[in-house]
Amino acid sequence: MTCCSKVVCDGCCYVNKERELNPSLKRKCPFCRHPVPATEAEVDANIMKRVEANDPVATVYEGLTRYQEGDYGSAFDYLSNAAGRGDADAHYHLSHMYKKGEGIEKDEEMAVHHLEEAAIAGHPFARYNLGCHEWGNGKFERALKHFIIAANLGASNRWKF
């Protein structure tokens, strides 16, 4: 993630890294060109600043950080906030939390709801998981359609339809 929470392509990151090989140039964010934070405290402050500005990418990042720390309640709050603004990754991770009952009560219906929202927003792995769910319910034709869409979205390089 960049310092400004913008998602940039690998090519832009590569070009920025190549630029930084020149010892006279300082490290900069590949998107906004501001100097990269020097300490973890600065990184955390930047992320929280973006969270307060309602940046969904930073909010998901903070939610996943809390999740990895085992603070499922805070993770749920951050991810719900980002999902409310339509973030596909937030919906995808919320579906897992509902399915496993981490930080909230297990709820298969809500898990599928968030999986559907993520899939509609173009999340390839959510689409694949939705296909698995449909397959498990005996809806094979519908599952196959989800698998084809997931493959075309890039869920796996091995499947080409």
mmCIF file of C-alpha atoms in Angstrom:
data_model
loop_
_atom_site.group_PDB
_atom_site.id
_atom_site.type_symbol
_atom_site.label_atom_id
_atom_site.label_comp_id
_atom_site.label_asym_id
_atom_site.label_seq_id
_atom_site.Cartn_x
_atom_site.Cartn_y
_atom_site.Cartn_z
ATOM 1 C CA MET A 1 0.000 0.000 0.000
ATOM 2 C CA THR A 2 1.210 3.496 -0.733
ATOM 3 C CA CYS A 3 1.481 6.180 1.959
ATOM 4 C CA CYS A 4 -1.688 7.788 0.617
ATOM 5 C CA SER A 5 -3.620 4.463 0.499
ATOM 6 C CA LYS A 6 -3.897 4.473 -3.269
ATOM 7 C CA VAL A 7 -3.668 1.185 -5.109
ATOM 8 C CA VAL A 8 -1.094 1.388 -7.886
ATOM 9 C CA CYS A 9 -0.119 -1.209 -10.436
ATOM 10 C CA ASP A 10 2.994 -3.344 -10.120
ATOM 11 C CA GLY A 11 4.515 -1.553 -13.112
ATOM 12 C CA CYS A 12 4.321 1.826 -11.369
ATOM 13 C CA CYS A 13 5.891 0.346 -8.236
ATOM 14 C CA TYR A 14 8.633 -1.229 -10.357
ATOM 15 C CA VAL A 15 9.422 2.052 -12.110
ATOM 16 C CA ASN A 16 9.501 3.828 -8.753
ATOM 17 C CA LYS A 17 11.917 1.213 -7.341
ATOM 18 C CA GLU A 18 14.080 1.570 -10.439
ATOM 19 C CA ARG A 19 14.116 5.350 -9.952
ATOM 20 C CA GLU A 20 15.213 4.862 -6.344
ATOM 21 C CA LEU A 21 18.321 2.944 -7.453
ATOM 22 C CA ASN A 22 19.869 6.358 -8.049
ATOM 23 C CA PRO A 23 21.542 7.021 -4.650
ATOM 24 C CA SER A 24 20.956 10.765 -4.899
ATOM 25 C CA LEU A 25 17.159 10.317 -4.941
ATOM 26 C CA LYS A 26 15.125 9.747 -1.785
ATOM 27 C CA ARG A 27 12.444 7.066 -1.489
ATOM 28 C CA LYS A 28 9.015 8.405 -2.452
ATOM 29 C CA CYS A 29 5.470 7.099 -2.654
ATOM 30 C CA PRO A 30 4.856 5.797 -6.199
ATOM 31 C CA PHE A 31 1.503 7.621 -6.327
ATOM 32 C CA CYS A 32 1.776 10.980 -4.574
ATOM 33 C CA ARG A 33 5.598 11.312 -4.603
ATOM 34 C CA HIS A 34 5.742 12.334 -0.928
ATOM 35 C CA PRO A 35 8.701 10.971 1.048
ATOM 36 C CA VAL A 36 8.074 7.465 2.411
ATOM 37 C CA PRO A 37 7.556 7.404 6.202
ATOM 38 C CA ALA A 38 10.763 6.610 8.077
ATOM 39 C CA THR A 39 9.267 4.874 11.136
ATOM 40 C CA GLU A 40 6.410 2.501 11.921
ATOM 41 C CA ALA A 41 4.848 5.269 14.011
ATOM 42 C CA GLU A 42 4.723 7.521 10.945
ATOM 43 C CA VAL A 43 3.206 4.700 8.873
ATOM 44 C CA ASP A 44 0.541 4.093 11.549
ATOM 45 C CA ALA A 45 -0.192 7.823 11.776
ATOM 46 C CA ASN A 46 -0.611 8.032 7.980
ATOM 47 C CA ILE A 47 -2.955 5.047 7.960
ATOM 48 C CA MET A 48 -5.082 6.427 10.795
ATOM 49 C CA LYS A 49 -5.208 9.798 9.027
ATOM 50 C CA ARG A 50 -6.555 8.024 5.926
ATOM 51 C CA VAL A 51 -9.013 6.005 8.047
ATOM 52 C CA GLU A 52 -10.334 9.235 9.583
ATOM 53 C CA ALA A 53 -10.751 10.588 6.046
ATOM 54 C CA ASN A 54 -12.991 7.544 5.326
ATOM 55 C CA ASP A 55 -10.552 5.961 2.893
ATOM 56 C CA PRO A 56 -11.857 2.405 2.375
ATOM 57 C CA VAL A 57 -8.434 0.950 1.448
ATOM 58 C CA ALA A 58 -6.874 2.229 4.672
ATOM 59 C CA THR A 59 -9.930 1.149 6.656
ATOM 60 C CA VAL A 60 -9.677 -2.407 5.306
ATOM 61 C CA TYR A 61 -5.936 -2.406 6.000
ATOM 62 C CA GLU A 62 -6.547 -1.351 9.598
ATOM 63 C CA GLY A 63 -9.330 -3.909 9.951
ATOM 64 C CA LEU A 64 -7.097 -6.715 8.709
ATOM 65 C CA THR A 65 -4.297 -5.582 11.005
ATOM 66 C CA ARG A 66 -6.676 -5.786 13.967
ATOM 67 C CA TYR A 67 -7.909 -9.175 12.735
ATOM 68 C CA GLN A 68 -4.353 -10.558 12.617
ATOM 69 C CA GLU A 69 -3.799 -9.265 16.152
ATOM 70 C CA GLY A 70 -6.877 -11.211 17.280
ATOM 71 C CA ASP A 71 -8.966 -8.098 17.987
ATOM 72 C CA TYR A 72 -11.989 -9.378 16.065
ATOM 73 C CA GLY A 73 -14.413 -6.798 17.447
ATOM 74 C CA SER A 74 -12.378 -3.847 16.143
ATOM 75 C CA ALA A 75 -11.650 -5.702 12.912
ATOM 76 C CA PHE A 76 -15.377 -6.207 12.390
ATOM 77 C CA ASP A 77 -16.046 -2.497 13.004
ATOM 78 C CA TYR A 78 -13.385 -1.339 10.524
ATOM 79 C CA LEU A 79 -14.394 -3.869 7.870
ATOM 80 C CA SER A 80 -18.097 -3.053 8.289
ATOM 81 C CA ASN A 81 -17.279 0.621 7.848
ATOM 82 C CA ALA A 82 -15.408 -0.058 4.594
ATOM 83 C CA ALA A 83 -18.079 -2.497 3.377
ATOM 84 C CA GLY A 84 -20.692 0.188 3.955
ATOM 85 C CA ARG A 85 -18.797 2.277 1.411
ATOM 86 C CA GLY A 86 -18.826 -0.606 -1.086
ATOM 87 C CA ASP A 87 -15.316 -2.022 -0.693
ATOM 88 C CA ALA A 88 -15.170 -5.544 -2.178
ATOM 89 C CA ASP A 89 -12.269 -6.709 0.012
ATOM 90 C CA ALA A 90 -14.145 -5.644 3.137
ATOM 91 C CA HIS A 91 -17.202 -7.639 2.075
ATOM 92 C CA TYR A 92 -15.008 -10.645 1.302
ATOM 93 C CA HIS A 93 -13.327 -10.608 4.721
ATOM 94 C CA LEU A 94 -16.613 -9.992 6.522
ATOM 95 C CA SER A 95 -18.023 -13.094 4.842
ATOM 96 C CA HIS A 96 -15.207 -15.133 6.398
ATOM 97 C CA MET A 97 -15.793 -13.587 9.814
ATOM 98 C CA TYR A 98 -19.502 -14.421 9.654
ATOM 99 C CA LYS A 99 -18.773 -17.940 8.415
ATOM 100 C CA LYS A 100 -16.266 -18.634 11.215
ATOM 101 C CA GLY A 101 -18.061 -16.618 13.902
ATOM 102 C CA GLU A 102 -14.990 -14.527 14.701
ATOM 103 C CA GLY A 103 -15.921 -11.443 16.695
ATOM 104 C CA ILE A 104 -19.580 -11.986 15.863
ATOM 105 C CA GLU A 105 -22.127 -14.764 15.993
ATOM 106 C CA LYS A 106 -21.895 -17.318 13.173
ATOM 107 C CA ASP A 107 -24.396 -16.430 10.485
ATOM 108 C CA GLU A 108 -24.328 -18.366 7.219
ATOM 109 C CA GLU A 109 -26.913 -16.069 5.642
ATOM 110 C CA MET A 110 -24.819 -12.944 6.305
ATOM 111 C CA ALA A 111 -21.680 -14.774 5.143
ATOM 112 C CA VAL A 112 -23.329 -15.494 1.799
ATOM 113 C CA HIS A 113 -24.705 -11.944 1.608
ATOM 114 C CA HIS A 114 -21.214 -10.433 1.970
ATOM 115 C CA LEU A 115 -19.791 -12.994 -0.434
ATOM 116 C CA GLU A 116 -22.416 -11.971 -3.010
ATOM 117 C CA GLU A 117 -21.677 -8.268 -2.467
ATOM 118 C CA ALA A 118 -17.938 -8.865 -2.945
ATOM 119 C CA ALA A 119 -18.570 -10.984 -6.041
ATOM 120 C CA ILE A 120 -20.849 -8.349 -7.569
ATOM 121 C CA ALA A 121 -18.115 -5.771 -6.944
ATOM 122 C CA GLY A 122 -15.670 -7.906 -8.951
ATOM 123 C CA HIS A 123 -13.751 -9.807 -6.261
ATOM 124 C CA PRO A 124 -12.504 -12.975 -8.052
ATOM 125 C CA PHE A 125 -12.051 -15.167 -4.956
ATOM 126 C CA ALA A 126 -15.458 -14.173 -3.608
ATOM 127 C CA ARG A 127 -16.922 -15.252 -6.938
ATOM 128 C CA TYR A 128 -15.062 -18.567 -6.708
ATOM 129 C CA ASN A 129 -16.224 -19.140 -3.102
ATOM 130 C CA LEU A 130 -19.769 -18.307 -4.136
ATOM 131 C CA GLY A 131 -19.448 -21.006 -6.794
ATOM 132 C CA CYS A 132 -18.317 -23.467 -4.117
ATOM 133 C CA HIS A 133 -21.304 -22.501 -1.992
ATOM 134 C CA GLU A 134 -23.699 -23.052 -4.894
ATOM 135 C CA TRP A 135 -22.027 -26.370 -5.738
ATOM 136 C CA GLY A 136 -22.476 -27.506 -2.140
ATOM 137 C CA ASN A 137 -26.176 -26.675 -2.406
ATOM 138 C CA GLY A 138 -26.524 -28.774 -5.566
ATOM 139 C CA LYS A 139 -26.868 -25.817 -7.943
ATOM 140 C CA PHE A 140 -24.222 -27.068 -10.351
ATOM 141 C CA GLU A 141 -25.044 -24.931 -13.390
ATOM 142 C CA ARG A 142 -25.091 -21.779 -11.294
ATOM 143 C CA ALA A 143 -21.826 -22.830 -9.624
ATOM 144 C CA LEU A 144 -20.189 -23.384 -13.002
ATOM 145 C CA LYS A 145 -21.171 -19.862 -14.081
ATOM 146 C CA HIS A 146 -19.532 -18.465 -10.930
ATOM 147 C CA PHE A 147 -16.382 -20.520 -11.597
ATOM 148 C CA ILE A 148 -16.166 -19.233 -15.176
ATOM 149 C CA ILE A 149 -16.582 -15.629 -14.063
ATOM 150 C CA ALA A 150 -13.988 -16.143 -11.298
ATOM 151 C CA ALA A 151 -11.504 -17.578 -13.777
ATOM 152 C CA ASN A 152 -12.048 -14.701 -16.186
ATOM 153 C CA LEU A 153 -11.543 -12.238 -13.310
ATOM 154 C CA GLY A 154 -8.180 -13.845 -12.550
ATOM 155 C CA ALA A 155 -8.930 -16.191 -9.646
ATOM 156 C CA SER A 156 -6.537 -18.705 -11.207
ATOM 157 C CA ASN A 157 -4.205 -18.751 -14.185
ATOM 158 C CA ARG A 158 -4.972 -22.448 -14.728
ATOM 159 C CA TRP A 159 -8.611 -21.940 -15.702
ATOM 160 C CA LYS A 160 -9.284 -20.336 -19.036
ATOM 161 C CA PHE A 161 -12.820 -20.287 -20.406
#
